[in-house]
mmCIF file of C-alpha atoms and ligand atoms in Angstrom:
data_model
loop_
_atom_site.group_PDB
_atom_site.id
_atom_site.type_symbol
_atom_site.label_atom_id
_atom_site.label_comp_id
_atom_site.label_asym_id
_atom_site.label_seq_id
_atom_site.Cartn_x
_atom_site.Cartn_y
_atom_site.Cartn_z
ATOM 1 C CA UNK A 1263 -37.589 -15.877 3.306
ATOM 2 C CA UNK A 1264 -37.727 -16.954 0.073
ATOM 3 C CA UNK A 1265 -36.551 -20.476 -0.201
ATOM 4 C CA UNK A 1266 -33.782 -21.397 -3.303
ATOM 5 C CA UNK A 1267 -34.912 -24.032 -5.422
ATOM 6 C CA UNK A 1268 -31.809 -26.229 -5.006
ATOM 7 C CA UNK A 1269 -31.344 -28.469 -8.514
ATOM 8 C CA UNK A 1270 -30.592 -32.649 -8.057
ATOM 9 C CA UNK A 1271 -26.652 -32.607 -7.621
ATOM 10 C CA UNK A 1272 -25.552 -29.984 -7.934
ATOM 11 C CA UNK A 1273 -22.662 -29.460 -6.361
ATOM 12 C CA UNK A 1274 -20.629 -31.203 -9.075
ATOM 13 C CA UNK A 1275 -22.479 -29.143 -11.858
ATOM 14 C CA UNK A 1276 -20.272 -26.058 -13.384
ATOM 15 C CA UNK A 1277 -21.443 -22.693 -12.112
ATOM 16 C CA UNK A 1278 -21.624 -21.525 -15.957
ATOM 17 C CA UNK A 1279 -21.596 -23.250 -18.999
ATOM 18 C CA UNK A 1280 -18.827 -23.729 -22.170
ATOM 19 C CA UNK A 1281 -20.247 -20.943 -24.440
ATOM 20 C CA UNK A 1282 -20.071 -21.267 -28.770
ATOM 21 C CA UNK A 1283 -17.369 -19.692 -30.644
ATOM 22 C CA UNK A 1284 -19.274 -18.571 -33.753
ATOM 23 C CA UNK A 1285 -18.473 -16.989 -36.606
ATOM 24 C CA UNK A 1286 -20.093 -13.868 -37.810
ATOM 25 C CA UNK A 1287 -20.781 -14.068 -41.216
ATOM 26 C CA UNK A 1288 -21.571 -10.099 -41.388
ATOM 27 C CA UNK A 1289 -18.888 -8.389 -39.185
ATOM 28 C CA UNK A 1290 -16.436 -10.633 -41.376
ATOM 29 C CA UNK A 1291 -17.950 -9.522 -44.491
ATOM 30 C CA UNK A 1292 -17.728 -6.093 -43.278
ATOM 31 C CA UNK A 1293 -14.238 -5.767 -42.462
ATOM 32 C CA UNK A 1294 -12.999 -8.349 -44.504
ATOM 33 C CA UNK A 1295 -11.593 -10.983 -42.097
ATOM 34 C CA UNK A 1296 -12.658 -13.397 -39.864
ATOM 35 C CA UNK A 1297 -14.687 -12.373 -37.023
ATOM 36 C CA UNK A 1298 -15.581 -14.641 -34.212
ATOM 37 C CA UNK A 1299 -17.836 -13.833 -31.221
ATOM 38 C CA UNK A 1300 -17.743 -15.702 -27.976
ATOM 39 C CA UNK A 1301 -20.983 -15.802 -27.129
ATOM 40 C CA UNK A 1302 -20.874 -14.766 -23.319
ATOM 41 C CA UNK A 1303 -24.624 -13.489 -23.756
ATOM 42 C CA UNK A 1304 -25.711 -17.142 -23.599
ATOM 43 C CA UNK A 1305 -24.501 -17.866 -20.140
ATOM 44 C CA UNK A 1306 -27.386 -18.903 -17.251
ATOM 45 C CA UNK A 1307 -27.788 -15.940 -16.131
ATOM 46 C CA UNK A 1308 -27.169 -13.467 -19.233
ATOM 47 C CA UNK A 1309 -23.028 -12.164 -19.063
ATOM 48 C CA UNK A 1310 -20.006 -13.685 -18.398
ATOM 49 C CA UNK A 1311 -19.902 -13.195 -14.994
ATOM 50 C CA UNK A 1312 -20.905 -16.760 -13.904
ATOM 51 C CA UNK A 1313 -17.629 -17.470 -14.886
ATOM 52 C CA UNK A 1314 -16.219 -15.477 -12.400
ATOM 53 C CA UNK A 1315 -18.434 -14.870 -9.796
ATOM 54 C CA UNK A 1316 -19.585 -18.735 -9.845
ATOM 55 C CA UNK A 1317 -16.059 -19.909 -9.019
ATOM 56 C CA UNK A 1318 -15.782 -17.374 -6.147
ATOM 57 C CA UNK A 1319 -18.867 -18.162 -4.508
ATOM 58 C CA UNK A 1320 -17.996 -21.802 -4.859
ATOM 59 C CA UNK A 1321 -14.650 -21.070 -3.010
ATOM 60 C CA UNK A 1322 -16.438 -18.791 -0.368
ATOM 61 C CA UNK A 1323 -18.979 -21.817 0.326
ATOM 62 C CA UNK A 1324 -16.124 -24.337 0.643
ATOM 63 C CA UNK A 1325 -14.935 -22.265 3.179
ATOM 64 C CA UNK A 1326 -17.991 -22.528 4.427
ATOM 65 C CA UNK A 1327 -20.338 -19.244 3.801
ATOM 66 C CA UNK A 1328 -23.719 -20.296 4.404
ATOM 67 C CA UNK A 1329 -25.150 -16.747 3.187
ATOM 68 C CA UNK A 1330 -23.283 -14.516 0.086
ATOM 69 C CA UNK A 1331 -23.993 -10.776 -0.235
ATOM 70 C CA UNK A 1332 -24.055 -8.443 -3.304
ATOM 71 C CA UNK A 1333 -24.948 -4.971 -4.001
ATOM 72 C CA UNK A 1334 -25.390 -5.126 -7.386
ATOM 73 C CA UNK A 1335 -28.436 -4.606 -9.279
ATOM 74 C CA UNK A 1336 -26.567 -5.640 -12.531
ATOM 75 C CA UNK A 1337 -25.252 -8.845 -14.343
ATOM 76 C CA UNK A 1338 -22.566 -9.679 -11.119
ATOM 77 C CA UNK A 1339 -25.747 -9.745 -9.055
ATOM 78 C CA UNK A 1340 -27.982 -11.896 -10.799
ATOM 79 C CA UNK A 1341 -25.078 -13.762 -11.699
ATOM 80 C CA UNK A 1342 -24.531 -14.270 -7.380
ATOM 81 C CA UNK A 1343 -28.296 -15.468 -6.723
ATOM 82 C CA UNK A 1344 -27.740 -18.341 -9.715
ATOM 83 C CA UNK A 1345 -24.390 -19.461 -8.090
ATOM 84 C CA UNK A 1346 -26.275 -19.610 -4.420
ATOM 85 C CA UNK A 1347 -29.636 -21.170 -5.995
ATOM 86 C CA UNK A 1348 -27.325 -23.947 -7.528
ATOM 87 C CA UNK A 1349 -24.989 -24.186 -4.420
ATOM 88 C CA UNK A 1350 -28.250 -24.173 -2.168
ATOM 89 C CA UNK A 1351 -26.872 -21.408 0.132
ATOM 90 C CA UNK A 1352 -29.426 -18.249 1.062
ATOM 91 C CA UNK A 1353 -28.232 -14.787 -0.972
ATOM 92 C CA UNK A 1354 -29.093 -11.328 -0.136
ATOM 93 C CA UNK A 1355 -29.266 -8.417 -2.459
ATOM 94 C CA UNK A 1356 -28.940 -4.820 -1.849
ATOM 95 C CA UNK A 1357 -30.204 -2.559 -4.219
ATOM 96 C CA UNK A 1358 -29.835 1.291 -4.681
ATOM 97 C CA UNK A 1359 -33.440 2.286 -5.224
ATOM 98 C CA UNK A 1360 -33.397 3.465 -8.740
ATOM 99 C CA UNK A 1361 -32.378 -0.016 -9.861
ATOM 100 C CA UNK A 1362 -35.320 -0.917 -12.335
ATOM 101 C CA UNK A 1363 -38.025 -3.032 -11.089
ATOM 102 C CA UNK A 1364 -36.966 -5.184 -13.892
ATOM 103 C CA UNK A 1365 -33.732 -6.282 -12.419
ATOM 104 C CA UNK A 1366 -35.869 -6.643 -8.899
ATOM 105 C CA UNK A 1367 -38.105 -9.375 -10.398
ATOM 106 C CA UNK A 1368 -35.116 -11.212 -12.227
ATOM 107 C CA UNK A 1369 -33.472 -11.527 -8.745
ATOM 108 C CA UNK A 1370 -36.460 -12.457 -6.846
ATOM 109 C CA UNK A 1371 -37.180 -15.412 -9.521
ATOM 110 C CA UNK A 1372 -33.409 -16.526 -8.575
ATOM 111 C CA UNK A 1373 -34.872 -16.719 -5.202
ATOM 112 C CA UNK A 1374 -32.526 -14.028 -3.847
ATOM 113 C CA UNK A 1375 -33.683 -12.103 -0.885
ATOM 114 C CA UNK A 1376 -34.032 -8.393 -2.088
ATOM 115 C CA UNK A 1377 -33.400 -4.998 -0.094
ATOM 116 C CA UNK A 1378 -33.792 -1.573 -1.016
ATOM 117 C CA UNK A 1379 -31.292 1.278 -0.218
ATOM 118 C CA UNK A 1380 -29.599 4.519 -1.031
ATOM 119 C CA UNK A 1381 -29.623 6.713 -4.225
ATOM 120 C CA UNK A 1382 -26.478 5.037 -6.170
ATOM 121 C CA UNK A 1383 -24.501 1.947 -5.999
ATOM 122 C CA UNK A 1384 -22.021 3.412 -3.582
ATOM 123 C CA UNK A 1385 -24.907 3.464 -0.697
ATOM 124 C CA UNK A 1386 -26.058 0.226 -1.173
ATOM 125 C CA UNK A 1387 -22.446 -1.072 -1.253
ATOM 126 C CA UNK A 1388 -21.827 0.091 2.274
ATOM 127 C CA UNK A 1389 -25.194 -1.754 3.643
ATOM 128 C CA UNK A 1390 -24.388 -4.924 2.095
ATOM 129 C CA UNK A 1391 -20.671 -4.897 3.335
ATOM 130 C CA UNK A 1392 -22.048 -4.308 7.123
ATOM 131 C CA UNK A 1393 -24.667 -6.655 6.910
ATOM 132 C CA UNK A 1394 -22.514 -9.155 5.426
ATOM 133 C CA UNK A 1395 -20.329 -8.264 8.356
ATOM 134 C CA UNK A 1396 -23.080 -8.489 10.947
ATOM 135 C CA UNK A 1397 -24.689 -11.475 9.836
ATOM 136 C CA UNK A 1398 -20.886 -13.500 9.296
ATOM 137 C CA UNK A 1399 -21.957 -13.681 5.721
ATOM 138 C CA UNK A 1400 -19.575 -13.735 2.884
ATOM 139 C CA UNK A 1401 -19.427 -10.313 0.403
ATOM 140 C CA UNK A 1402 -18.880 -10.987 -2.946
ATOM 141 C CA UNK A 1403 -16.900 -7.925 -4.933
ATOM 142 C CA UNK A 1404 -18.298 -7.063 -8.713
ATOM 143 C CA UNK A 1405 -14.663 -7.153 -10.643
ATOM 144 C CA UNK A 1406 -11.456 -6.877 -8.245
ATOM 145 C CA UNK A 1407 -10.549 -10.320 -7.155
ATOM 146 C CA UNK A 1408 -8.606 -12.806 -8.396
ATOM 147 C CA UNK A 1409 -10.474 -15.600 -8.006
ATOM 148 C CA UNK A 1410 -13.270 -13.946 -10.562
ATOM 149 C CA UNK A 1411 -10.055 -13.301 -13.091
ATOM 150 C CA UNK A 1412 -9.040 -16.687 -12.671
ATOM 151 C CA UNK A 1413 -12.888 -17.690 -13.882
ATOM 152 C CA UNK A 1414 -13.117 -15.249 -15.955
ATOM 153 C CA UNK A 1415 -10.212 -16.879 -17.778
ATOM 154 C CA UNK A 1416 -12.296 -20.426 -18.648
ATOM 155 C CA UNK A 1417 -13.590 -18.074 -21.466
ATOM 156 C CA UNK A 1418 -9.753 -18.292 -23.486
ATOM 157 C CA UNK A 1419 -9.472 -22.022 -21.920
ATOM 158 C CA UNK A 1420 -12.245 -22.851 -24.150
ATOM 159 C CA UNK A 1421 -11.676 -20.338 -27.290
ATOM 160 C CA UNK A 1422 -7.968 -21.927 -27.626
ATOM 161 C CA UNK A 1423 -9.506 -25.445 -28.263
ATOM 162 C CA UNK A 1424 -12.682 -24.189 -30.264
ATOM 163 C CA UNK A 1425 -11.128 -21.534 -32.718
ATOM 164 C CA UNK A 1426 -7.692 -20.159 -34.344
ATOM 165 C CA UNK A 1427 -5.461 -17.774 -32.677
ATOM 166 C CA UNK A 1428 -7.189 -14.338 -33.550
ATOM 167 C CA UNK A 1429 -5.125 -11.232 -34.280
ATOM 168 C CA UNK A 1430 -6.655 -9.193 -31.517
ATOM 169 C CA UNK A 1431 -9.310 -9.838 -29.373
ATOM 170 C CA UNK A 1432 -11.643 -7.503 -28.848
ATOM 171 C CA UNK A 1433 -13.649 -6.782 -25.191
ATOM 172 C CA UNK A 1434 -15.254 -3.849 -23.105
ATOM 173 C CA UNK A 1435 -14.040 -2.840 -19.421
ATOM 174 C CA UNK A 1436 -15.709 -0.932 -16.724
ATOM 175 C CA UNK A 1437 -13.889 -2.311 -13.409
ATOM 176 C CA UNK A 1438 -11.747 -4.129 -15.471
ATOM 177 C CA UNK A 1439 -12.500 -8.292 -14.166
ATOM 178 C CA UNK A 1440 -13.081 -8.980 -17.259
ATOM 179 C CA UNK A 1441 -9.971 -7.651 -18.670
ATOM 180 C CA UNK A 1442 -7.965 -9.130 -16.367
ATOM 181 C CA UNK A 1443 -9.292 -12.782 -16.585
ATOM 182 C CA UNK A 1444 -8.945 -12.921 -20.316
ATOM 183 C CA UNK A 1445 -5.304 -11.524 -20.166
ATOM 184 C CA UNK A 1446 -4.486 -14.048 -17.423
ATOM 185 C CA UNK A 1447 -6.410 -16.817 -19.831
ATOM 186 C CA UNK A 1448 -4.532 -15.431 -23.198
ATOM 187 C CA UNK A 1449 -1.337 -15.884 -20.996
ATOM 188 C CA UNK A 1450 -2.088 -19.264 -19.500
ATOM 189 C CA UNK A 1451 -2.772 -20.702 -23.321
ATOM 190 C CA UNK A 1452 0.348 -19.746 -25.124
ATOM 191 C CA UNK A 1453 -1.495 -16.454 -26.344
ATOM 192 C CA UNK A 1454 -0.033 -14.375 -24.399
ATOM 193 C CA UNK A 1455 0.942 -11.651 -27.600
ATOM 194 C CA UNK A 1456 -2.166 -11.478 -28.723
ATOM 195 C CA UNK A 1457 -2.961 -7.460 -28.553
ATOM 196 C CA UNK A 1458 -6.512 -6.705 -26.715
ATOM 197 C CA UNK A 1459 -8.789 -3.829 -27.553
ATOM 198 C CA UNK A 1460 -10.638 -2.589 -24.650
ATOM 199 C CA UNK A 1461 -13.252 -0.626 -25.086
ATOM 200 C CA UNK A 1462 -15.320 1.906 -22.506
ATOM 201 C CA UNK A 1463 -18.417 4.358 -23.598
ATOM 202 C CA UNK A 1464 -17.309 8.175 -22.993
ATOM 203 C CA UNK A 1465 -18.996 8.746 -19.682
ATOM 204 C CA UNK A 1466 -17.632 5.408 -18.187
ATOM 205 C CA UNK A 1467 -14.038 5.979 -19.408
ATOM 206 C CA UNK A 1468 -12.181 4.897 -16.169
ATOM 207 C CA UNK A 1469 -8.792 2.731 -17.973
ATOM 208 C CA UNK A 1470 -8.414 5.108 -20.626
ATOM 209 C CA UNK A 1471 -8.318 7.997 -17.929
ATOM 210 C CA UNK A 1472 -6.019 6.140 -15.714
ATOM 211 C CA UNK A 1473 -3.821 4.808 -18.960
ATOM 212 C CA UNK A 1474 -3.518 8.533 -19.959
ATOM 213 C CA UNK A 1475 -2.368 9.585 -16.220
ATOM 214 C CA UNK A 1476 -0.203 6.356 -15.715
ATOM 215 C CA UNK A 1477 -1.528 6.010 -12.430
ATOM 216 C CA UNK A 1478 -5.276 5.103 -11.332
ATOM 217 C CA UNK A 1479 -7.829 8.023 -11.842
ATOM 218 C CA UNK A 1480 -11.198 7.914 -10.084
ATOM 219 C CA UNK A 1481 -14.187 9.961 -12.583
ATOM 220 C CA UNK A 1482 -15.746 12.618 -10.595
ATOM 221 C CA UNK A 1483 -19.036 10.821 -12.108
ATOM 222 C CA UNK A 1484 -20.397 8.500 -14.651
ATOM 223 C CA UNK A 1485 -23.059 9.499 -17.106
ATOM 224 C CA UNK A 1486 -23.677 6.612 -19.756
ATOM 225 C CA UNK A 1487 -26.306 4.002 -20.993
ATOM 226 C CA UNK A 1488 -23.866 1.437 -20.541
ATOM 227 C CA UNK A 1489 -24.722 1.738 -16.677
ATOM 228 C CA UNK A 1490 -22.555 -1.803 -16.402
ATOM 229 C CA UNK A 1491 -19.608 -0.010 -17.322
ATOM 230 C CA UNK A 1492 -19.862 2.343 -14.790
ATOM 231 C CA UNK A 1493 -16.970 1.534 -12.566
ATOM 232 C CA UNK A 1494 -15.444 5.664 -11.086
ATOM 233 C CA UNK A 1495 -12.082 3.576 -11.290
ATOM 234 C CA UNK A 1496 -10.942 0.322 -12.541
ATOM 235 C CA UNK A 1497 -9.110 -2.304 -10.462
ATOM 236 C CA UNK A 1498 -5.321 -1.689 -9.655
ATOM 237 C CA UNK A 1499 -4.490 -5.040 -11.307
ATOM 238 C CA UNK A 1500 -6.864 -4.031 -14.808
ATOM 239 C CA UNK A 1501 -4.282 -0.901 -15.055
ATOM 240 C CA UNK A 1502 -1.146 -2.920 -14.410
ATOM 241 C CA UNK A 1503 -2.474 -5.636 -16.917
ATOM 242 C CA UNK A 1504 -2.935 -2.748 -19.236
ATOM 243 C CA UNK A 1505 0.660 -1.836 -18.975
ATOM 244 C CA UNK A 1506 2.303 -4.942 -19.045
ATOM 245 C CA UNK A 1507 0.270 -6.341 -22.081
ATOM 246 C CA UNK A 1508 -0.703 -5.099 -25.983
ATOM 247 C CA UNK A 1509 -3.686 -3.735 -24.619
ATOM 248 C CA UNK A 1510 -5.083 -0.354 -26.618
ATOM 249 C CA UNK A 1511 -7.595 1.746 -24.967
ATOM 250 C CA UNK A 1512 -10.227 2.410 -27.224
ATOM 251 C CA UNK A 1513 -13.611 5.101 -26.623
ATOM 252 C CA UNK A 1514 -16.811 4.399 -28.237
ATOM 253 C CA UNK A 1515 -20.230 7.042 -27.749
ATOM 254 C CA UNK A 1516 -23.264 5.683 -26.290
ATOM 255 C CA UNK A 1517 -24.931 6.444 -29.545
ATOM 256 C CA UNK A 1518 -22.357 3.977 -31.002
ATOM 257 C CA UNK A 1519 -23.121 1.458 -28.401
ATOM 258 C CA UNK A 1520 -26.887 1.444 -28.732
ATOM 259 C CA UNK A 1521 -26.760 1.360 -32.864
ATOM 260 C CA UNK A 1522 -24.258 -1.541 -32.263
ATOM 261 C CA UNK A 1523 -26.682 -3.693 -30.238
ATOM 262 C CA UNK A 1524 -29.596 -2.444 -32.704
ATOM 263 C CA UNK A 1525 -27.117 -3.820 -35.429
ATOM 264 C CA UNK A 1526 -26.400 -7.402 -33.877
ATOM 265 C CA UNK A 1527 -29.833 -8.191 -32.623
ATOM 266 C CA UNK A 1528 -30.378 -7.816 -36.797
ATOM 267 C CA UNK A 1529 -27.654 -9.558 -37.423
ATOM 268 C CA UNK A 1530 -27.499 -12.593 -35.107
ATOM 269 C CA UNK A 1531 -31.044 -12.163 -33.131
ATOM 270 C CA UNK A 1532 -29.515 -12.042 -29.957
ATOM 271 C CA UNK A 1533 -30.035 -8.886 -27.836
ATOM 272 C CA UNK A 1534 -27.246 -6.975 -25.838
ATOM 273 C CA UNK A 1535 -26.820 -4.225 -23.118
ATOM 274 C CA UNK A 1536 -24.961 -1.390 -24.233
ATOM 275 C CA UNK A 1537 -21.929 -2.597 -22.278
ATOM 276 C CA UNK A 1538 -21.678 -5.144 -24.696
ATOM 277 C CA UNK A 1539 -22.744 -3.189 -27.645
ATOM 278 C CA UNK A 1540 -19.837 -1.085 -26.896
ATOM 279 C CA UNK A 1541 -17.082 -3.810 -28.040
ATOM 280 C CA UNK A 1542 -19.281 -3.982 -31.128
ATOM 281 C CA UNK A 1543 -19.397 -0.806 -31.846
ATOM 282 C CA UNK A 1544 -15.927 -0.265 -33.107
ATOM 283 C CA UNK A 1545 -15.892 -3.160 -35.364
ATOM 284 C CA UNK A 1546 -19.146 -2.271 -36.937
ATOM 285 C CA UNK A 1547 -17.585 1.388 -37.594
ATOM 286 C CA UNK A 1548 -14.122 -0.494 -39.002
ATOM 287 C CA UNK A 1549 -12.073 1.530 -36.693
ATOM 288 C CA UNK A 1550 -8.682 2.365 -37.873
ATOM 289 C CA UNK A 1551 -7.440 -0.019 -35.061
ATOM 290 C CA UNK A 1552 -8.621 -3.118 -36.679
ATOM 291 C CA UNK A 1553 -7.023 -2.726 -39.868
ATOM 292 C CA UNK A 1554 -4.091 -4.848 -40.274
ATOM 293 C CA UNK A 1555 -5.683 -7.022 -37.804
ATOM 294 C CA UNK A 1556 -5.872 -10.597 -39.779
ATOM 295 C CA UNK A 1557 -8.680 -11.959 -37.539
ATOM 296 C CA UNK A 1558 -10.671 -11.111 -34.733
ATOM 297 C CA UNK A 1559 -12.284 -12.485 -31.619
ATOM 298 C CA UNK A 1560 -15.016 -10.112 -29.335
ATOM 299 C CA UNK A 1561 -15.451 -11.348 -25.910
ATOM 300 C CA UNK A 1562 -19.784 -10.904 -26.403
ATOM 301 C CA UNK A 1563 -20.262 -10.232 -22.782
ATOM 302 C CA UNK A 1564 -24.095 -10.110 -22.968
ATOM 303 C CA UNK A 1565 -25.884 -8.636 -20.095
ATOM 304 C CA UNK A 1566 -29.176 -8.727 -18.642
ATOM 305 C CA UNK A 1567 -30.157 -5.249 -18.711
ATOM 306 C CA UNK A 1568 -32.098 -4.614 -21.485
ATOM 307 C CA UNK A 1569 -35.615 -5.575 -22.925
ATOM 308 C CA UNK A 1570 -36.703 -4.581 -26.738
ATOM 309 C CA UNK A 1571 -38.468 -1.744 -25.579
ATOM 310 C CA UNK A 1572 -35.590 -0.184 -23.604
ATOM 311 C CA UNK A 1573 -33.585 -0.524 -26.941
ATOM 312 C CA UNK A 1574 -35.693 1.325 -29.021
ATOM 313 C CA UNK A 1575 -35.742 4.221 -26.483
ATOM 314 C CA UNK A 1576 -32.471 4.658 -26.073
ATOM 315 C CA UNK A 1577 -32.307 4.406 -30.269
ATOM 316 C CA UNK A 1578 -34.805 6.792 -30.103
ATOM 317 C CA UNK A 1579 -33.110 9.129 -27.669
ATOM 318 C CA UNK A 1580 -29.826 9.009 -29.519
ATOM 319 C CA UNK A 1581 -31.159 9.361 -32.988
HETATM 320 C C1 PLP B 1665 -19.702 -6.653 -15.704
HETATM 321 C C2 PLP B 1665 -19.922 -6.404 -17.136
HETATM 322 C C3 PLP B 1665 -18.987 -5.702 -17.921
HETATM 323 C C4 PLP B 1665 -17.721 -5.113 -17.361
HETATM 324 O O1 PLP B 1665 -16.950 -6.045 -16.701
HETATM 325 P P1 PLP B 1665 -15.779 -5.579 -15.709
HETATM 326 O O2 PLP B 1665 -15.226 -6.841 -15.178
HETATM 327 O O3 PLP B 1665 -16.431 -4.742 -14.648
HETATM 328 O O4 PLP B 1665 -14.832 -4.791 -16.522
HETATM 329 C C5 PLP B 1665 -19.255 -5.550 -19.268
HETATM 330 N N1 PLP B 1665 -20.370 -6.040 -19.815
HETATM 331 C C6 PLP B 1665 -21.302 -6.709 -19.102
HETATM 332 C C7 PLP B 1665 -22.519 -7.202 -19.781
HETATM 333 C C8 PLP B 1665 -21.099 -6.920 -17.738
HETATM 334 O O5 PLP B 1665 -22.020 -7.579 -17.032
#
């Protein structure tokens, strides 16, 4: 086993750090008012779910979990083996097997212990569950818990004391943790009217399909780039959030998505998964839903997903 390189004290140490709230000098320029980006992309472990997931497996080791589980091969995984490397507790991974080798070698290096199994995320879901079970270790869910929502929210505890109140804030969804914890943070900081545009790619479009229905909708499948989006149905509390607050549903293509990151990395050098290129993507079309809008902040959730190369294939692809 893989031993996790434990850093001097840190149990005191935040599980993610405060992240910039920077202007962007171009997507204000382009739509003509101020745009600032919340820079998610630069947390330890690429996305915002550090937040989250960090203050969950904190609780679950004060309750004393000696061993967390995941099963997924994304940004909440990776973002599970930093939390246990810097608690010092032993984390176990279990991967569907057509999770790039990429994402293999980036939890390895986070000194996870990696398995292989089943064809989608749904199979290795069911393994990690039982041996979380079986071993008395503690399972940590990708997006439908409140304690991730409640970290998840840090993100608007910081924005309210680094930047103005924005006109809308701008975000993508694909189980809909994200969603929740800034809406819970926008509420907690005197923001709660500030209107949210959440954004999904067409083949991952799981709150617009349940917003449409009024009730929750599970996709029969999901075909998109932005695999991180890929939630079949979003969390009960993301659609009830959704109802209760100015939130507007809004559907971007993946060819949007992947021009989007192509168009940020140019404009502020840092590179994105499609998940996050997806919020982009309807401010660098100036979608009618942003005009009117007097300033705006997008949650950039970052993700780990992605390498140069991938991005010009998928340009490529979608050309
Ligand atoms: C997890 C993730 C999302 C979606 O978050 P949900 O809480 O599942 O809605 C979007 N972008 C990135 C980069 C992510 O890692």
């Amino acid at each position: 086993m893989t031993v996790p390189m434990v850093l001097p004290g840190t149990s005191a140490l935040a599980l993610h750090i405060e992240t910039p709230l920077c202007p962007s000098l171009p997507l204000s320029t382009l739509l003509g008012v101020p745009v600032y980006l919340k820079l998610e992309a630069l947390q330890p472990s690429g996305s915002f779910k550090n937040r989250g997931i960090g203050a969950l497996a904190r609780e679950l080791v004060d309750g004393g979990a000696r061993c967390l589980v995941s099963s997924s091969g994304g940004n909440a995984g990776l973002a599970v083996a930093y939390a246990g490397r810097r608690l010092g507790v032993q984390v176990h991974v279990v991967l569907p097997t057509t999770t790039p080798a990429m994402m293999h070698d980036r939890l390895r290096a986070e000194g996870a212990v990696v398995s292989r199994h089943g064809a989608d995320w749904n199979a290795a879901d069911v393994l990690a569950r039982s041996l979380a079970q079986a071993a008395g270790a503690a399972y940590l869910p990708p997006f439908d818990h409140p304690t991730l929502w409640r970290g998840h929210a840090t993100m608007m505890h910081e924005a309210v004391r680094q930047g103005p109140k924005p006109g809308m804030v701008v975000l993508s969804v694909g189980g809909g943790g994200l969603l929740c914890g800034v809406i819970e943070g926008l509420r907690a900081i005197g923001w709660g009217d500030v209107p949210v545009l959440a954004v999904e790619t067409e083949g991952a479009a799981s709150l617009h399909a349940a917003l449409t229905a009024g009730t929750l909708v599970s996709l029969p499948r999901i075909d998109t780039v932005a695999v991180t989006l890929g939630a079949r149905q979003v969390a009960a509390q993301a659609l009830a959030l959704s109802q209760a607050h100015a939130v507007h549903s809004h559907v971007v293509t993946d060819a949007a998505a992947i021009q989007a990151c192509a168009r940020f990395l140019d404009d502020h050098r840092l590179l994105v998964e499609p998940a996050c290129g997806a919020a982009l993507a309807p401010l660098y079309a100036r979608a009618p839903v942003l005009r009117d809008v007097a300033s705006v902040l997008v949650i950039v959730c970052g993700g780990s997903g992605v390498t140069g190369a991938l991005l010009q294939e998928w340009l490529r692809a979608h050309a």
